[in-house]
PDB file of C-alpha atoms in Angstrom:
ATOM      1  CA  MET A   1     200.951 149.901 -44.882  1.00 82.00           C
ATOM      2  CA  ILE A   2     203.823 148.098 -46.925  1.00 96.00           C
ATOM      3  CA  THR A   3     206.105 145.686 -44.782  1.00 97.00           C
ATOM      4  CA  TYR A   4     209.465 144.894 -46.429  1.00 98.00           C
ATOM      5  CA  LEU A   5     211.111 141.516 -45.971  1.00 97.00           C
ATOM      6  CA  GLN A   6     214.190 139.805 -47.049  1.00 96.00           C
ATOM      7  CA  GLY A   7     213.185 136.380 -48.459  1.00 95.00           C
ATOM      8  CA  ASP A   8     211.300 134.469 -51.144  1.00 95.00           C
ATOM      9  CA  ALA A   9     207.947 135.720 -52.084  1.00 96.00           C
ATOM     10  CA  THR A  10     206.858 132.212 -53.002  1.00 96.00           C
ATOM     11  CA  GLU A  11     207.121 131.367 -49.411  1.00 96.00           C
ATOM     12  CA  PRO A  12     204.723 134.083 -48.077  1.00 96.00           C
ATOM     13  CA  ALA A  13     204.935 134.665 -44.113  1.00 94.00           C
ATOM     14  CA  GLY A  14     201.966 134.876 -41.837  1.00 94.00           C
ATOM     15  CA  ASP A  15     198.828 133.162 -41.204  1.00 96.00           C
ATOM     16  CA  GLY A  16     195.586 133.105 -43.029  1.00 98.00           C
ATOM     17  CA  PRO A  17     194.807 133.512 -46.650  1.00 99.00           C
ATOM     18  CA  LYS A  18     197.405 135.015 -48.959  1.00 99.00           C
ATOM     19  CA  ILE A  19     197.285 136.345 -52.447  1.00 99.00           C
ATOM     20  CA  LEU A  20     200.848 136.359 -54.244  1.00 98.00           C
ATOM     21  CA  CYS A  21     200.867 139.018 -56.894  1.00 98.00           C
ATOM     22  CA  GLN A  22     202.643 139.067 -59.973  1.00 97.00           C
ATOM     23  CA  ILE A  23     202.527 141.111 -63.186  1.00 96.00           C
ATOM     24  CA  CYS A  24     202.240 139.380 -66.520  1.00 95.00           C
ATOM     25  CA  ASN A  25     202.562 140.508 -69.979  1.00 95.00           C
ATOM     26  CA  ASP A  26     199.786 140.643 -72.564  1.00 96.00           C
ATOM     27  CA  THR A  27     201.542 138.585 -75.294  1.00 94.00           C
ATOM     28  CA  GLY A  28     201.045 135.058 -73.616  1.00 93.00           C
ATOM     29  CA  GLY A  29     204.861 134.914 -72.664  1.00 89.00           C
ATOM     30  CA  TRP A  30     205.674 133.124 -69.472  1.00 90.00           C
ATOM     31  CA  GLY A  31     209.304 131.928 -68.831  1.00 80.00           C
ATOM     32  CA  LYS A  32     211.414 134.961 -67.597  1.00 83.00           C
ATOM     33  CA  GLY A  33     211.388 136.884 -64.207  1.00 84.00           C
ATOM     34  CA  PHE A  34     209.525 135.892 -61.117  1.00 90.00           C
ATOM     35  CA  VAL A  35     207.208 133.704 -63.095  1.00 91.00           C
ATOM     36  CA  VAL A  36     210.005 131.032 -63.226  1.00 92.00           C
ATOM     37  CA  ALA A  37     210.123 130.755 -59.434  1.00 93.00           C
ATOM     38  CA  ILE A  38     206.353 130.426 -59.396  1.00 96.00           C
ATOM     39  CA  SER A  39     206.313 127.897 -61.895  1.00 95.00           C
ATOM     40  CA  ARG A  40     209.013 125.844 -59.991  1.00 96.00           C
ATOM     41  CA  ARG A  41     206.750 125.893 -56.944  1.00 97.00           C
ATOM     42  CA  TRP A  42     203.265 125.429 -58.515  1.00 98.00           C
ATOM     43  CA  LYS A  43     202.126 124.476 -62.052  1.00 97.00           C
ATOM     44  CA  ALA A  44     198.360 125.771 -61.869  1.00 98.00           C
ATOM     45  CA  PRO A  45     199.385 129.577 -62.327  1.00 98.00           C
ATOM     46  CA  GLU A  46     201.190 129.106 -65.515  1.00 97.00           C
ATOM     47  CA  ASN A  47     198.793 126.601 -66.856  1.00 98.00           C
ATOM     48  CA  ALA A  48     195.856 128.906 -66.289  1.00 98.00           C
ATOM     49  CA  TYR A  49     197.602 131.829 -67.550  1.00 98.00           C
ATOM     50  CA  ARG A  50     198.440 130.097 -70.692  1.00 97.00           C
ATOM     51  CA  ASP A  51     194.762 128.806 -71.017  1.00 98.00           C
ATOM     52  CA  TRP A  52     193.561 132.343 -70.388  1.00 98.00           C
ATOM     53  CA  TYR A  53     195.749 133.701 -73.055  1.00 97.00           C
ATOM     54  CA  GLN A  54     195.056 130.854 -75.555  1.00 97.00           C
ATOM     55  CA  HIS A  55     191.114 131.583 -75.270  1.00 97.00           C
ATOM     56  CA  ARG A  56     191.525 135.351 -75.051  1.00 95.00           C
ATOM     57  CA  GLU A  57     188.967 135.810 -77.805  1.00 94.00           C
ATOM     58  CA  GLU A  58     186.345 134.402 -75.342  1.00 95.00           C
ATOM     59  CA  ASN A  59     187.327 135.837 -72.149  1.00 94.00           C
ATOM     60  CA  ASP A  60     188.740 139.140 -70.325  1.00 95.00           C
ATOM     61  CA  PHE A  61     192.277 138.673 -71.094  1.00 97.00           C
ATOM     62  CA  ALA A  62     193.706 142.304 -71.588  1.00 97.00           C
ATOM     63  CA  LEU A  63     195.635 144.838 -69.789  1.00 98.00           C
ATOM     64  CA  GLY A  64     193.953 145.497 -66.500  1.00 98.00           C
ATOM     65  CA  ALA A  65     192.675 142.006 -66.016  1.00 98.00           C
ATOM     66  CA  VAL A  66     193.465 139.814 -63.206  1.00 99.00           C
ATOM     67  CA  GLN A  67     193.145 135.978 -62.935  1.00 99.00           C
ATOM     68  CA  PHE A  68     193.109 134.376 -59.485  1.00 99.00           C
ATOM     69  CA  VAL A  69     194.482 131.051 -59.635  1.00 99.00           C
ATOM     70  CA  PRO A  70     194.423 128.651 -56.275  1.00 98.00           C
ATOM     71  CA  ALA A  71     197.980 127.465 -55.665  1.00 98.00           C
ATOM     72  CA  THR A  72     197.336 125.969 -52.256  1.00 97.00           C
ATOM     73  CA  ASP A  73     194.463 125.862 -49.972  1.00 97.00           C
ATOM     74  CA  MET A  74     195.732 129.127 -48.411  1.00 98.00           C
ATOM     75  CA  ILE A  75     197.461 130.708 -51.315  1.00 98.00           C
ATOM     76  CA  GLU A  76     196.171 132.251 -54.600  1.00 98.00           C
ATOM     77  CA  VAL A  77     198.186 133.675 -57.235  1.00 99.00           C
ATOM     78  CA  ALA A  78     197.014 136.886 -59.035  1.00 99.00           C
ATOM     79  CA  ASN A  79     198.291 136.821 -62.530  1.00 98.00           C
ATOM     80  CA  MET A  80     197.862 140.723 -63.243  1.00 98.00           C
ATOM     81  CA  ILE A  81     198.079 141.859 -66.825  1.00 98.00           C
ATOM     82  CA  GLY A  82     199.976 144.952 -66.501  1.00 97.00           C
ATOM     83  CA  GLN A  83     202.703 144.731 -69.019  1.00 95.00           C
ATOM     84  CA  HIS A  84     202.444 145.487 -72.786  1.00 93.00           C
ATOM     85  CA  GLY A  85     204.567 143.064 -74.761  1.00 86.00           C
ATOM     86  CA  THR A  86     208.313 142.928 -73.825  1.00 80.00           C
ATOM     87  CA  ARG A  87     210.997 145.421 -73.711  1.00 74.00           C
ATOM     88  CA  SER A  88     211.773 146.884 -77.169  1.00 70.00           C
ATOM     89  CA  LYS A  89     215.032 147.127 -78.754  1.00 68.00           C
ATOM     90  CA  GLN A  90     214.605 150.784 -78.116  1.00 72.00           C
ATOM     91  CA  GLY A  91     214.484 150.070 -74.357  1.00 75.00           C
ATOM     92  CA  GLU A  92     211.007 151.255 -73.862  1.00 83.00           C
ATOM     93  CA  PRO A  93     209.645 149.822 -70.600  1.00 91.00           C
ATOM     94  CA  PRO A  94     206.391 147.598 -71.263  1.00 93.00           C
ATOM     95  CA  ILE A  95     205.081 148.412 -67.826  1.00 95.00           C
ATOM     96  CA  ARG A  96     201.705 150.268 -68.142  1.00 97.00           C
ATOM     97  CA  TYR A  97     200.874 151.862 -64.840  1.00 98.00           C
ATOM     98  CA  GLU A  98     197.257 152.416 -65.473  1.00 98.00           C
ATOM     99  CA  ALA A  99     196.699 148.566 -66.102  1.00 98.00           C
ATOM    100  CA  VAL A 100     198.625 147.922 -62.814  1.00 98.00           C
ATOM    101  CA  ARG A 101     196.311 150.399 -61.160  1.00 99.00           C
ATOM    102  CA  GLU A 102     193.302 148.493 -62.290  1.00 99.00           C
ATOM    103  CA  CYS A 103     194.913 145.127 -61.556  1.00 99.00           C
ATOM    104  CA  LEU A 104     195.687 146.216 -57.922  1.00 99.00           C
ATOM    105  CA  ARG A 105     192.301 147.786 -57.336  1.00 99.00           C
ATOM    106  CA  GLN A 106     190.655 144.453 -58.122  1.00 99.00           C
ATOM    107  CA  VAL A 107     193.253 142.439 -56.076  1.00 99.00           C
ATOM    108  CA  GLY A 108     192.496 144.892 -53.158  1.00 99.00           C
ATOM    109  CA  GLU A 109     188.770 144.109 -53.311  1.00 99.00           C
ATOM    110  CA  HIS A 110     189.296 140.462 -53.744  1.00 99.00           C
ATOM    111  CA  ALA A 111     191.721 140.486 -50.684  1.00 99.00           C
ATOM    112  CA  VAL A 112     189.007 142.259 -48.459  1.00 99.00           C
ATOM    113  CA  ARG A 113     186.254 139.634 -49.428  1.00 98.00           C
ATOM    114  CA  ARG A 114     188.567 136.783 -48.654  1.00 98.00           C
ATOM    115  CA  SER A 115     190.350 138.439 -45.598  1.00 98.00           C
ATOM    116  CA  ALA A 116     193.658 137.839 -47.352  1.00 99.00           C
ATOM    117  CA  SER A 117     196.932 139.588 -47.163  1.00 99.00           C
ATOM    118  CA  LEU A 118     199.204 140.405 -50.269  1.00 99.00           C
ATOM    119  CA  HIS A 119     202.530 139.273 -50.972  1.00 98.00           C
ATOM    120  CA  MET A 120     204.695 140.102 -53.863  1.00 98.00           C
ATOM    121  CA  PRO A 121     208.254 140.964 -54.966  1.00 97.00           C
ATOM    122  CA  ARG A 122     208.871 144.513 -56.172  1.00 97.00           C
ATOM    123  CA  ILE A 123     206.365 144.029 -59.096  1.00 96.00           C
ATOM    124  CA  GLY A 124     206.773 145.748 -62.358  1.00 93.00           C
ATOM    125  CA  CYS A 125     210.424 146.625 -61.496  1.00 92.00           C
ATOM    126  CA  GLY A 126     212.325 143.769 -63.375  1.00 85.00           C
ATOM    127  CA  LEU A 127     211.615 142.891 -66.921  1.00 80.00           C
ATOM    128  CA  ALA A 128     208.636 145.333 -66.998  1.00 87.00           C
ATOM    129  CA  GLY A 129     211.057 148.254 -66.579  1.00 87.00           C
ATOM    130  CA  GLY A 130     208.889 150.075 -64.064  1.00 92.00           C
ATOM    131  CA  GLU A 131     209.825 152.394 -61.121  1.00 94.00           C
ATOM    132  CA  TRP A 132     209.284 150.923 -57.489  1.00 97.00           C
ATOM    133  CA  SER A 133     208.500 154.574 -56.360  1.00 97.00           C
ATOM    134  CA  GLU A 134     205.514 154.554 -58.623  1.00 98.00           C
ATOM    135  CA  ILE A 135     204.289 150.989 -57.831  1.00 98.00           C
ATOM    136  CA  GLU A 136     204.377 151.898 -54.226  1.00 97.00           C
ATOM    137  CA  LYS A 137     202.360 154.863 -54.823  1.00 98.00           C
ATOM    138  CA  ILE A 138     199.786 152.762 -56.438  1.00 98.00           C
ATOM    139  CA  LEU A 139     199.506 150.299 -53.948  1.00 98.00           C
ATOM    140  CA  GLY A 140     199.007 153.170 -51.254  1.00 97.00           C
ATOM    141  CA  GLU A 141     196.030 154.536 -53.405  1.00 98.00           C
ATOM    142  CA  THR A 142     194.456 151.159 -54.520  1.00 98.00           C
ATOM    143  CA  ILE A 143     194.782 148.708 -51.425  1.00 98.00           C
ATOM    144  CA  PRO A 144     192.300 149.112 -48.794  1.00 98.00           C
ATOM    145  CA  ALA A 145     194.090 149.926 -45.349  1.00 97.00           C
ATOM    146  CA  GLU A 146     192.788 146.897 -43.645  1.00 98.00           C
ATOM    147  CA  VAL A 147     194.913 144.598 -46.170  1.00 98.00           C
ATOM    148  CA  ALA A 148     198.413 143.788 -45.227  1.00 98.00           C
ATOM    149  CA  VAL A 149     201.071 143.953 -47.959  1.00 98.00           C
ATOM    150  CA  THR A 150     204.416 142.564 -47.567  1.00 98.00           C
ATOM    151  CA  VAL A 151     206.900 143.059 -50.278  1.00 98.00           C
ATOM    152  CA  TYR A 152     210.009 140.442 -50.551  1.00 98.00           C
ATOM    153  CA  ASP A 153     213.441 141.399 -51.475  1.00 94.00           C
ATOM    154  CA  PHE A 154     215.216 138.277 -52.567  1.00 84.00           C
ATOM    155  CA  GLU A 155     218.370 137.367 -50.709  1.00 70.00           C
TER     156      GLU A 155
END
């Protein structure tokens, strides 16, 4: 079940371990959208993403991959590669739903292992150009029922 709250996803509500989910592109770009709010709060997620991309020939950086980055003792950021490039001049959305599905499957498994809740804005619906109804459906199909999911709409 998804809980919707008004607020800032970088200040996740509740107790216990938390995973803050965000969709990243596969071109190494970081600097627009929700990543800006993350970088204002913590430096580690951006630094880890840039390093992951820079060394992509030696690691698993690709669509559908997830990088879990500790931000605090209780918060991890999940850098999920679910966007191919950026929006084209023709306006084709860069979201890749199958990659998002694979990312969220991994995040769900990780959340169960850590007894963590998931927190996110409406991922994939800003710069990635996706439809929330599709992301919401994928969340319902990939995240185990015992994992609490909170989606934040920024005020």
